[in-house]
PDB file of C-alpha atoms and ligand atoms in Angstrom:
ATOM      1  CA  UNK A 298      -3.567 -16.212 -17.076  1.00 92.00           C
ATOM      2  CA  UNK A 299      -1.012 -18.963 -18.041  1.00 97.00           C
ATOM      3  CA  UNK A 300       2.826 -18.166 -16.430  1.00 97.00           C
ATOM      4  CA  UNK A 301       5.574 -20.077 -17.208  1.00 98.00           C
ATOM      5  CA  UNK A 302       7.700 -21.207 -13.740  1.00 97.00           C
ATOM      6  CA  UNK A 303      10.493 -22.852 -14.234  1.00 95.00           C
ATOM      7  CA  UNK A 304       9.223 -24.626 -17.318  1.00 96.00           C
ATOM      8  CA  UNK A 305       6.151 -25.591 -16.111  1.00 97.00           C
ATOM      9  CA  UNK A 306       2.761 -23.648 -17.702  1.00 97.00           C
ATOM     10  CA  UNK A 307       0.360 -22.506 -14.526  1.00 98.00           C
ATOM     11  CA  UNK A 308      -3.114 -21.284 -14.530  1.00 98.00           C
ATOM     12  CA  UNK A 309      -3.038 -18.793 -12.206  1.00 98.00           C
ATOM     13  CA  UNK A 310      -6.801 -17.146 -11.474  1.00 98.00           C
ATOM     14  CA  UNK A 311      -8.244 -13.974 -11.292  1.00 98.00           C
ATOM     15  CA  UNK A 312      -9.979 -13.023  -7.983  1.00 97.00           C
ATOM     16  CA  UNK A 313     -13.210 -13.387  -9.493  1.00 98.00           C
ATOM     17  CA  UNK A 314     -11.554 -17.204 -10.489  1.00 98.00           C
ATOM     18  CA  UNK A 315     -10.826 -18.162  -6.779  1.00 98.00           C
ATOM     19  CA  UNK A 316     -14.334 -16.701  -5.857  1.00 98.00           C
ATOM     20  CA  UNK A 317     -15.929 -19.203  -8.614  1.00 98.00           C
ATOM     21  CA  UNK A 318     -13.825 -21.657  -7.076  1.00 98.00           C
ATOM     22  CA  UNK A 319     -14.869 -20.552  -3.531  1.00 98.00           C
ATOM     23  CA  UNK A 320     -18.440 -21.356  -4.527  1.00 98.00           C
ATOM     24  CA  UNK A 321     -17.484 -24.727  -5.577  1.00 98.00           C
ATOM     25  CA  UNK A 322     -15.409 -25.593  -2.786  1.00 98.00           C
ATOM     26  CA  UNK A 323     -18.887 -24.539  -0.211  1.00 98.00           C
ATOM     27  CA  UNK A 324     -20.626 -27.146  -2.357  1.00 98.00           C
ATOM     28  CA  UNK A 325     -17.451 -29.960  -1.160  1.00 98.00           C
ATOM     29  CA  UNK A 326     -18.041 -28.608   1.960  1.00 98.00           C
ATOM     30  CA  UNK A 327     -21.512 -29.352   2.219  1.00 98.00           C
ATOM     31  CA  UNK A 328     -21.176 -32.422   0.790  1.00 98.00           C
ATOM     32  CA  UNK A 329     -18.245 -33.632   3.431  1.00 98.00           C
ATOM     33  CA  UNK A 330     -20.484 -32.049   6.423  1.00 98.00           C
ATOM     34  CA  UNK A 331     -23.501 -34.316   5.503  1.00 98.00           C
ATOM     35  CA  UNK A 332     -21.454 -37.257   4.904  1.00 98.00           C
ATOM     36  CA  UNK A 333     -19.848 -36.335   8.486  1.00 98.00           C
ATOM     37  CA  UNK A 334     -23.291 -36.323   9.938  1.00 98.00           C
ATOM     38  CA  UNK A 335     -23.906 -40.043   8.719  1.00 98.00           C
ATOM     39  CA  UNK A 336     -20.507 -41.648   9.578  1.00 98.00           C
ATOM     40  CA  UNK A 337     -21.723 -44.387  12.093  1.00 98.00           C
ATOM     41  CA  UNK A 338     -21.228 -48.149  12.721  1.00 98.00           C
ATOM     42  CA  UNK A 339     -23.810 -49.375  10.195  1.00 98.00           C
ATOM     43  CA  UNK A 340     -23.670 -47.347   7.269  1.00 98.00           C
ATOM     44  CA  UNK A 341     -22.163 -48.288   3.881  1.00 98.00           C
ATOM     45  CA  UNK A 342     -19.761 -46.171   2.183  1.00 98.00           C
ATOM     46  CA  UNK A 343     -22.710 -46.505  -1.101  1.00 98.00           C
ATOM     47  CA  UNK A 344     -24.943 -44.671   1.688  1.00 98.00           C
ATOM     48  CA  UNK A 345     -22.236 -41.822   1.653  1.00 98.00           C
ATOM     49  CA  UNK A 346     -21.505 -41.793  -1.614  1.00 98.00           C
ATOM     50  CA  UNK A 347     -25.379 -41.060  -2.374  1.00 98.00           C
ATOM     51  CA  UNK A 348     -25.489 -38.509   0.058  1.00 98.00           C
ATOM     52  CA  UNK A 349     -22.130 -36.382  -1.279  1.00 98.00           C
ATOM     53  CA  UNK A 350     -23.614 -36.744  -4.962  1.00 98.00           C
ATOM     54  CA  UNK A 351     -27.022 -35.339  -3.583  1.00 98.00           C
ATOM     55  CA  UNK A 352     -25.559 -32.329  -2.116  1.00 98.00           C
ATOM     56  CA  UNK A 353     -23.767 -31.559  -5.309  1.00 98.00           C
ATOM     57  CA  UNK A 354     -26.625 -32.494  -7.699  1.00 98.00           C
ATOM     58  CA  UNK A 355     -28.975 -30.429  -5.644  1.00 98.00           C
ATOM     59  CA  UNK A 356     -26.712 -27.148  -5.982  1.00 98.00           C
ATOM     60  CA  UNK A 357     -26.581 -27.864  -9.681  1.00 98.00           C
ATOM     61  CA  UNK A 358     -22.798 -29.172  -9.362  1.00 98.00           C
ATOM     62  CA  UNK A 359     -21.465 -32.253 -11.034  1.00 98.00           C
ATOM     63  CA  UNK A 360     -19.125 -34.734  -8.892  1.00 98.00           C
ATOM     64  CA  UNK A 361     -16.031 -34.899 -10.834  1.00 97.00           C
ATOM     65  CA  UNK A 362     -14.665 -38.444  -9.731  1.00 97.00           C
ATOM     66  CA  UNK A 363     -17.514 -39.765 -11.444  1.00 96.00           C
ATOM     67  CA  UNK A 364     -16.261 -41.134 -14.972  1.00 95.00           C
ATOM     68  CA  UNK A 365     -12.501 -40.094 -13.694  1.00 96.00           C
ATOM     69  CA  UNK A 366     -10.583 -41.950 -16.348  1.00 94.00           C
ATOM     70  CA  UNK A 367      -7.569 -43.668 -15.400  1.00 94.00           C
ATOM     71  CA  UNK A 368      -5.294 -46.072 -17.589  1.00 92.00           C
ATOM     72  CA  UNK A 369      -5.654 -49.688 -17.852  1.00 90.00           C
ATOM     73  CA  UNK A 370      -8.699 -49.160 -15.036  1.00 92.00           C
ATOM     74  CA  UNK A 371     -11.914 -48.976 -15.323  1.00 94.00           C
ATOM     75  CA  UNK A 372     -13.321 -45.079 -15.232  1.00 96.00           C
ATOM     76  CA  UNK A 373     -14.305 -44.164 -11.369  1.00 97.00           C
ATOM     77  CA  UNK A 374     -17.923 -44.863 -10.736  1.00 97.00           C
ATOM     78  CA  UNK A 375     -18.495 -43.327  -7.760  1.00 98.00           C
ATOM     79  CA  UNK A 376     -18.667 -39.353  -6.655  1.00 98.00           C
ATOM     80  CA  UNK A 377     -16.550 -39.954  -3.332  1.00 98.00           C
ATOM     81  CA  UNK A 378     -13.891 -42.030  -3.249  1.00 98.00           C
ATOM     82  CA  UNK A 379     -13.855 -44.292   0.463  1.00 98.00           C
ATOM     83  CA  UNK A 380     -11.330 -45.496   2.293  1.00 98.00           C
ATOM     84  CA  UNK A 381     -11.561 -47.518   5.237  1.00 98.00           C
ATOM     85  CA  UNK A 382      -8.293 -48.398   7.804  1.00 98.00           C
ATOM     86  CA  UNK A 383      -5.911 -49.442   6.034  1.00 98.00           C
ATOM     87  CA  UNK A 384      -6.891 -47.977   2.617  1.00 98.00           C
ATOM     88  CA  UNK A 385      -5.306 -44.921   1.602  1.00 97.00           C
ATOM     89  CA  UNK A 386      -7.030 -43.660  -0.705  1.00 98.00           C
ATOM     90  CA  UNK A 387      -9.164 -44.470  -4.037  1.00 98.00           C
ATOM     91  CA  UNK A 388     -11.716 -46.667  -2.352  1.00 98.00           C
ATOM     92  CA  UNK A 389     -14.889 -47.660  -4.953  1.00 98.00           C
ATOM     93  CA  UNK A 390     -17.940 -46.882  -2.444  1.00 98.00           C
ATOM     94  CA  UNK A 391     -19.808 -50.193  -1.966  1.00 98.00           C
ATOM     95  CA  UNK A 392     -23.159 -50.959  -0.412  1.00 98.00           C
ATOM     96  CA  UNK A 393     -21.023 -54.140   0.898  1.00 98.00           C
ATOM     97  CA  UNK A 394     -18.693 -52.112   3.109  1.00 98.00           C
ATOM     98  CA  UNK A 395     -20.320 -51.706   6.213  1.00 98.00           C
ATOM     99  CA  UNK A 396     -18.745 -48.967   8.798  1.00 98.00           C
ATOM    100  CA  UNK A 397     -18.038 -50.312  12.114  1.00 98.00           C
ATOM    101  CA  UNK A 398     -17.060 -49.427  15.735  1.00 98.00           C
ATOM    102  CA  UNK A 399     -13.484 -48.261  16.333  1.00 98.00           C
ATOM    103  CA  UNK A 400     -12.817 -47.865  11.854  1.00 98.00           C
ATOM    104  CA  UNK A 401     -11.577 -44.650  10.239  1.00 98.00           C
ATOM    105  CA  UNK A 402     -13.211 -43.644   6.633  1.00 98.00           C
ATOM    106  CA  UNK A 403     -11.433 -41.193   4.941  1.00 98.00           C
ATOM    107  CA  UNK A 404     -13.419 -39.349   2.009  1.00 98.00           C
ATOM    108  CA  UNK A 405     -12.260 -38.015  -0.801  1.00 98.00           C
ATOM    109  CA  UNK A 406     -15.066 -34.886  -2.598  1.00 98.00           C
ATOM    110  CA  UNK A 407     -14.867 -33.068  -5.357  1.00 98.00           C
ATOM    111  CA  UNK A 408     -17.390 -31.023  -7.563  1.00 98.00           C
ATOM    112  CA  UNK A 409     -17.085 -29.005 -10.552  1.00 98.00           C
ATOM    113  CA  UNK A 410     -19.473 -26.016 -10.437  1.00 98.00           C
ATOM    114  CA  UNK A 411     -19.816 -22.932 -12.775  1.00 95.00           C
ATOM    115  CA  UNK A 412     -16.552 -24.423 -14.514  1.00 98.00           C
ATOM    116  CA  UNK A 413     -14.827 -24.427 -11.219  1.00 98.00           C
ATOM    117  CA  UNK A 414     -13.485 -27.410  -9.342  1.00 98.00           C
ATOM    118  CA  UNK A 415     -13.417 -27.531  -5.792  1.00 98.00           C
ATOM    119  CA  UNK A 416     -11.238 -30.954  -3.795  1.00 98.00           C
ATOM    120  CA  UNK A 417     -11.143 -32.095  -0.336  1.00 98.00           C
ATOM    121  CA  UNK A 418     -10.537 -34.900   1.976  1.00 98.00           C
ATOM    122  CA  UNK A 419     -11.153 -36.096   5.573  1.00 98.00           C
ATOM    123  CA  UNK A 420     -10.567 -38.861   7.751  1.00 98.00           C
ATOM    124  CA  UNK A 421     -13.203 -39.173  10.454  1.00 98.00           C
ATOM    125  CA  UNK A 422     -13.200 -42.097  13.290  1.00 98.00           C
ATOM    126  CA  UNK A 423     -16.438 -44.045  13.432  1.00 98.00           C
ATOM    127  CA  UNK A 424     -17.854 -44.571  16.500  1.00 97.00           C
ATOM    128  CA  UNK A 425     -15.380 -44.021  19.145  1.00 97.00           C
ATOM    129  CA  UNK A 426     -11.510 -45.052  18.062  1.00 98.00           C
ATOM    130  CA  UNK A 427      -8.570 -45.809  20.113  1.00 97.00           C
ATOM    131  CA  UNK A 428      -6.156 -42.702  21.205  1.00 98.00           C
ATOM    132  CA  UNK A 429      -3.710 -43.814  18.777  1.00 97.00           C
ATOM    133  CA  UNK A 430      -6.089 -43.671  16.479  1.00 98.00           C
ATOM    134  CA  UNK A 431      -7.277 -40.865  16.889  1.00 98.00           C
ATOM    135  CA  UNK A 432      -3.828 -38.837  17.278  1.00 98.00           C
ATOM    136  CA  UNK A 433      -2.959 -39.968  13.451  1.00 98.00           C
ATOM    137  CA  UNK A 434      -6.084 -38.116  12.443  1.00 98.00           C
ATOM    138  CA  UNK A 435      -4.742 -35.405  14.380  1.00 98.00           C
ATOM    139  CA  UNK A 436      -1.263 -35.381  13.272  1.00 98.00           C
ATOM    140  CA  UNK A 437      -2.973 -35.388   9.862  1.00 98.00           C
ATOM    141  CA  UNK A 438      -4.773 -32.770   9.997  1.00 98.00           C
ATOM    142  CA  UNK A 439      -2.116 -30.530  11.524  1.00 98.00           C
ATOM    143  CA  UNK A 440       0.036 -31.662   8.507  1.00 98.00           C
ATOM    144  CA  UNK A 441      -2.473 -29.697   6.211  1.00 98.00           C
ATOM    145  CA  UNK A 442      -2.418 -26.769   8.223  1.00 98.00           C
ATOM    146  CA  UNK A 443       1.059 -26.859   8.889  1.00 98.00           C
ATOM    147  CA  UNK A 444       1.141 -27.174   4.658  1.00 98.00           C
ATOM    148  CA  UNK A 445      -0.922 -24.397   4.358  1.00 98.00           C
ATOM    149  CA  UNK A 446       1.138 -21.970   6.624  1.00 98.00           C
ATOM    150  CA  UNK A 447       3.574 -22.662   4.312  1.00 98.00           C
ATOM    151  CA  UNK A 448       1.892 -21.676   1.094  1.00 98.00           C
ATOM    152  CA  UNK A 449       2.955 -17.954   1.222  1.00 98.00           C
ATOM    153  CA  UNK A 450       5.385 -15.798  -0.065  1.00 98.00           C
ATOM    154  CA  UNK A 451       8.145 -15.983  -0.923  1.00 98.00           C
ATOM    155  CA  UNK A 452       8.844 -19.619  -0.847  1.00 98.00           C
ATOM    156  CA  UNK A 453       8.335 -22.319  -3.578  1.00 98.00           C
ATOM    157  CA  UNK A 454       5.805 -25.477  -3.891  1.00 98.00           C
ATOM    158  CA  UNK A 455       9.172 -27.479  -2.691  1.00 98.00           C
ATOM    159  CA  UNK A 456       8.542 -25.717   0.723  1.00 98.00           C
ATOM    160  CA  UNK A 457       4.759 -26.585   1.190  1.00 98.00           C
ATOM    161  CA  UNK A 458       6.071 -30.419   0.666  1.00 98.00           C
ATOM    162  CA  UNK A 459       8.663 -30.103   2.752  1.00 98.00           C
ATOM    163  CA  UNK A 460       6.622 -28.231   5.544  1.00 98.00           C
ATOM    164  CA  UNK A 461       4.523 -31.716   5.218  1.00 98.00           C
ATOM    165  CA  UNK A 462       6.914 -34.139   5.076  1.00 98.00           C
ATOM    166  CA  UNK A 463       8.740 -32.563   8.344  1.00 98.00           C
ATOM    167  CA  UNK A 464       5.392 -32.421  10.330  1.00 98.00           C
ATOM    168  CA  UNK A 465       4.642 -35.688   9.677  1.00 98.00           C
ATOM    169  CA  UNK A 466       8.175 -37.133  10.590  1.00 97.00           C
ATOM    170  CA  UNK A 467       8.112 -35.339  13.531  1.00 98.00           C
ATOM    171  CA  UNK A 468       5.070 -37.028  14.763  1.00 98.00           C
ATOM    172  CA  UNK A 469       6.968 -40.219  13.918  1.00 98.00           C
ATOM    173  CA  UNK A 470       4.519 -41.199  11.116  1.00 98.00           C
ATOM    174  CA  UNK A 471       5.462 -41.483   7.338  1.00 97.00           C
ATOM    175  CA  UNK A 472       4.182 -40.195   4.123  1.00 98.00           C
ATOM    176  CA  UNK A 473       2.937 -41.581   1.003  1.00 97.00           C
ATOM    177  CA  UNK A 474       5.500 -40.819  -1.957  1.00 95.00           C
ATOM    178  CA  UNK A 475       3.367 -41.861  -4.736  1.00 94.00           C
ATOM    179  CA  UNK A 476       0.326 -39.708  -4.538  1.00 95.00           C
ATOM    180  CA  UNK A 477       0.449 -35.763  -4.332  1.00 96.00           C
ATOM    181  CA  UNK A 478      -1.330 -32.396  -4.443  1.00 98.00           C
ATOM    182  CA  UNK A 479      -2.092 -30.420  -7.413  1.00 98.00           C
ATOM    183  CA  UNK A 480      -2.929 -27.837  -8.987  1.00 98.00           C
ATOM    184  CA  UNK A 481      -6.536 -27.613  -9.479  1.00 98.00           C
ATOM    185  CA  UNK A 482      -8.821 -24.843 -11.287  1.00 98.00           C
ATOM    186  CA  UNK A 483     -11.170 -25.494 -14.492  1.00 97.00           C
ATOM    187  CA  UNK A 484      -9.605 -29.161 -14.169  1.00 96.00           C
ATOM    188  CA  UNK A 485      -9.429 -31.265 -10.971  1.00 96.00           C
ATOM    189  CA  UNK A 486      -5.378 -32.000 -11.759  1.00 97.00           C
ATOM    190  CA  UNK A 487      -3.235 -28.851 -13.157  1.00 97.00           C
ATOM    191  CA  UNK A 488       0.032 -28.025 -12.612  1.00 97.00           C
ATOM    192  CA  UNK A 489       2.157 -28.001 -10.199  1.00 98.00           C
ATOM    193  CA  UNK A 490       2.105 -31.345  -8.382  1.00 97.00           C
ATOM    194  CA  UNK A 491       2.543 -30.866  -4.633  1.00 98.00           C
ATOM    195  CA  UNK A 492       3.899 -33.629  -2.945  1.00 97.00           C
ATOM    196  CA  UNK A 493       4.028 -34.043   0.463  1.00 97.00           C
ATOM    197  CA  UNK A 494       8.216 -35.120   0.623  1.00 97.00           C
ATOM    198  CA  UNK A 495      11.030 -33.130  -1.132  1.00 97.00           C
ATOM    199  CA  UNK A 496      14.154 -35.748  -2.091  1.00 95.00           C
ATOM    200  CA  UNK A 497      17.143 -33.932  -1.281  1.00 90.00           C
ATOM    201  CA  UNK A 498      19.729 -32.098  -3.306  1.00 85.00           C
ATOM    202  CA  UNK A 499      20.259 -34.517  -6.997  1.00 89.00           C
ATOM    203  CA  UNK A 500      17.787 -37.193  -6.477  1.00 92.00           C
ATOM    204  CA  UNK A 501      14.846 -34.131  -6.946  1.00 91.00           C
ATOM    205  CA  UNK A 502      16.693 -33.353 -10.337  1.00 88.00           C
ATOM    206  CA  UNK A 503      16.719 -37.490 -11.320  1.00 91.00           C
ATOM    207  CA  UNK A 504      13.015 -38.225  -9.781  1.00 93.00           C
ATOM    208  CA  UNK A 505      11.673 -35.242 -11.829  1.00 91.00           C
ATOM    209  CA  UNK A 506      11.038 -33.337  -9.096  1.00 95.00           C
ATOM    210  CA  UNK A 507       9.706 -29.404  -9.913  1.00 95.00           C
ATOM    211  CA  UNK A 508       9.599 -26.717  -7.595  1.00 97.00           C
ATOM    212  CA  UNK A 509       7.969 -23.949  -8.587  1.00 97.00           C
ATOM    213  CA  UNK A 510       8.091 -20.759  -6.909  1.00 98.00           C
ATOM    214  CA  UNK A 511       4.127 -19.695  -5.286  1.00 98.00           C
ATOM    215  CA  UNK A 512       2.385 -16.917  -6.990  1.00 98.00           C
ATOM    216  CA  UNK A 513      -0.476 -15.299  -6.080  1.00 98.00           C
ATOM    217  CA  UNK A 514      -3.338 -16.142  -7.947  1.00 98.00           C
ATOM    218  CA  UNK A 515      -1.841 -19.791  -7.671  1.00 98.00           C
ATOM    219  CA  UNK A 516      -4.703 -22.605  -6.965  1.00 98.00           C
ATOM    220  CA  UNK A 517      -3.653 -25.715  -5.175  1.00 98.00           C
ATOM    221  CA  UNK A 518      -4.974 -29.005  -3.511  1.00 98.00           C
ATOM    222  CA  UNK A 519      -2.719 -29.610  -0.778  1.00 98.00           C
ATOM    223  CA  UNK A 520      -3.479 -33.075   0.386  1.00 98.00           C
ATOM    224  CA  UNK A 521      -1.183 -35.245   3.385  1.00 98.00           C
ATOM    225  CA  UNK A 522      -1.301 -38.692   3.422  1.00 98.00           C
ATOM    226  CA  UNK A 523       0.025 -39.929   6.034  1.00 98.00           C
ATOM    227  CA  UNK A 524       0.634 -43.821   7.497  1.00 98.00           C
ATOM    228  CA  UNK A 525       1.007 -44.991  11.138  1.00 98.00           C
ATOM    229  CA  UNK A 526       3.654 -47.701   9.807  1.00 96.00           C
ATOM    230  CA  UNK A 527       5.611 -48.194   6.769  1.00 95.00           C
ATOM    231  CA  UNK A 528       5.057 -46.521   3.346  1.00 94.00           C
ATOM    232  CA  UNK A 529       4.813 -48.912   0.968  1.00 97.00           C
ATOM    233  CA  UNK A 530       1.540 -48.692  -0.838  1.00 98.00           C
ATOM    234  CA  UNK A 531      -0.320 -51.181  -3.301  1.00 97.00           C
ATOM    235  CA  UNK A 532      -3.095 -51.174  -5.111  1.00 97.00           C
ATOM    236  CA  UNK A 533      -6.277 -53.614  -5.102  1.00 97.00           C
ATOM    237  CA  UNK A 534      -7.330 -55.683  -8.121  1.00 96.00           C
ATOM    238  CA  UNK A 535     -10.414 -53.402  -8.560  1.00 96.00           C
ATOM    239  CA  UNK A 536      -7.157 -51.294 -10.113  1.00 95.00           C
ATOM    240  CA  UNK A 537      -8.501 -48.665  -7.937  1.00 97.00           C
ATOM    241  CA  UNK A 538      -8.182 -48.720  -3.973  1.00 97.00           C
ATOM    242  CA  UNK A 539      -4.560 -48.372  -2.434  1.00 98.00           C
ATOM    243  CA  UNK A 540      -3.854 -49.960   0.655  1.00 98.00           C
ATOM    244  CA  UNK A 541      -0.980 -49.798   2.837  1.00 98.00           C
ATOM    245  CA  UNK A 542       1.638 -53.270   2.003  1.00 98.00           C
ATOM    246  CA  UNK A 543       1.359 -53.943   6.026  1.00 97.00           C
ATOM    247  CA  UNK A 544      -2.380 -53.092   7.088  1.00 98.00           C
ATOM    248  CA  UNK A 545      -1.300 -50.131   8.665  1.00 98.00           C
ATOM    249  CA  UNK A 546      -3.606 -47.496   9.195  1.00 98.00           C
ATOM    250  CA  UNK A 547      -3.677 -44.052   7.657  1.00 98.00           C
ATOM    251  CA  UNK A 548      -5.430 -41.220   6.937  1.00 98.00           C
ATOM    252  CA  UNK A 549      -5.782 -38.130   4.219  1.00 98.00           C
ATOM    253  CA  UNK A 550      -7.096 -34.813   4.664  1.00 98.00           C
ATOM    254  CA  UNK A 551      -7.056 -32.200   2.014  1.00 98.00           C
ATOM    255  CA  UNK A 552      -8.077 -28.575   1.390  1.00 98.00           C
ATOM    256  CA  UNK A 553      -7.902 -26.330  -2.042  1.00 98.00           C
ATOM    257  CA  UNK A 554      -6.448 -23.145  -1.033  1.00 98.00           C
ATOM    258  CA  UNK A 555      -5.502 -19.977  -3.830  1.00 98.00           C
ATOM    259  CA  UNK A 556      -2.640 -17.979  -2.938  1.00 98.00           C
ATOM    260  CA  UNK A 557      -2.572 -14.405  -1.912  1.00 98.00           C
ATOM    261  CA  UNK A 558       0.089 -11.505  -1.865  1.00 98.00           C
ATOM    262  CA  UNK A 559      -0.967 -12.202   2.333  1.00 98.00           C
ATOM    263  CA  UNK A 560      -2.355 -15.495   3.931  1.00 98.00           C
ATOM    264  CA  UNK A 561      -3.983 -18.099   1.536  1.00 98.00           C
ATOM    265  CA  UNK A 562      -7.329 -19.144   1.076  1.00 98.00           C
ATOM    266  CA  UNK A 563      -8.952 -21.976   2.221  1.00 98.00           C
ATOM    267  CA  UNK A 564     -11.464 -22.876  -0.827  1.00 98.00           C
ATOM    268  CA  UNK A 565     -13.045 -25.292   0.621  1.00 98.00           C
ATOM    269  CA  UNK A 566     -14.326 -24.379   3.686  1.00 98.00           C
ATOM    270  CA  UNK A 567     -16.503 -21.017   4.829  1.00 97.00           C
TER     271      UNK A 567
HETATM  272 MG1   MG B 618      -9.209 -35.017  -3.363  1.00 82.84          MG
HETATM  273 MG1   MG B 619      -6.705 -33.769  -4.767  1.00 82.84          MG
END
């Protein structure tokens, strides 16, 4: 059923909708749990890649990055996206990156199955990783939860971004502005965006910043990205991969929840 908040058209899905997209976001799961298993110095991100889009294939799913269109870039040819240290996110998989000792690879899954799209991330350490390391991977993950604790009633989309955005700052880590959670149901991007920073008072109004208020029945990929040092981003000239401007590292973890008259969902997980 489509509602209109404030201006802004939103799918929001039946119960029998979230448990479609339930099913597809065990089949992410599965996929991310294998991959998990073969993160180790050695393997290439190609090697991961095959073994995401063999979980999904074998359920009958289909990886939606694969094709993903974007402008001016070549369409996505890959079912996971890969990205290692200092990458952010989008990273082509490669049989020519190589995992090594003391690296984080953060993986990007999604799957559309019985019409239903399910999207998640994770950052995992390879091999062992320093405690700094490894404490960005924690403060990542807490930002998600943290996110999701937030995605109740009564509050709006604006307070899921800002529950982010105050996490991570907090933790004395930074954000990425440009790249945000969604909406996601019969298409891997619907509305609203999610982002995981709120500008304050007029600059939200001039930036085109929404907030919409949460709904039940509301489907939504939260997804942090956060960076250990400054948060200026660019992109590769595969047109693809975005790195951070000064090699920090960072890391990206992301669940699809649906939102209930109580606590949300986690779709992608059991
Ligand atoms: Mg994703
Ligand atoms: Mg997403």
């Amino acid at each position: 059923m489509i509602a209109t908040l404030n201006g802004i058209d939103i799918d929001l899905k039946t119960s029998a909708e979230i448990d479609a997209m339930h099913e597809a976001g065990l089949v992410v799961y599965e996929a991310h749990m294998a991959m998990r298993d073969a993160v180790r110095p050695g393997v290439s991100t190609a090697e991961l890649d095959r073994i995401a889009e063999t979980v999904i294939r074998d359920h009958g799913a289909t990886p939606v990055f694969k094709g993903y269109p974007k402008k001016d870039s070549p369409d996505f040819p890959a079912s996971i996206t890969a990205s290692i240290n200092h990458e952010l996110v989008h990273g082509i998989p490669s049989p020519d990156r190589i995992l090594k000792e003391g690296d984080i690879i953060s993986l990007d899954c999604g799957c559309t199955y019985n019409g239903y799209v399910g999207d998640s991330a994770y950052t995992w350490p390879v091999g062992e990783v320093a405690p700094a390391v490894m404490r960005l991977l924690e403060v990542t993950e807490g930002a998600l939860y943290e996110a999701i604790r937030a995605a109740v009633l009564p509050n709006e989309t604006k307070d899921v971004s800002l529950a982010t955005a105050d996490y991570v700052q907090r933790h004395g880590y930074s954000v990425a502005r440009e790249y945000t959670g969604h909406g996601v149901g019969k298409e891997m991007h619907e509305e609203p965006q999610v982002p995981n920073w709120w500008p304050s008072g007029p600059k939200a109004r001039r930036l085109n910043f929404v907030s919409v208020p949460l709904r039940p029945g509301m489907t939504i990929a939260i997804e942090p990205m956060v960076i250990a040092g400054r948060a200026e981003l660019r992109e590769l000239s595969d047109k693809w991969t975005v790195v951070t401007r000064d090699r920090s590292l960072c890391a990206h973890y992301e669940h699809t929840i649906a939102v209930t008259e109580g606590e949300p969902i986690i779709l992608t997980r059991p």
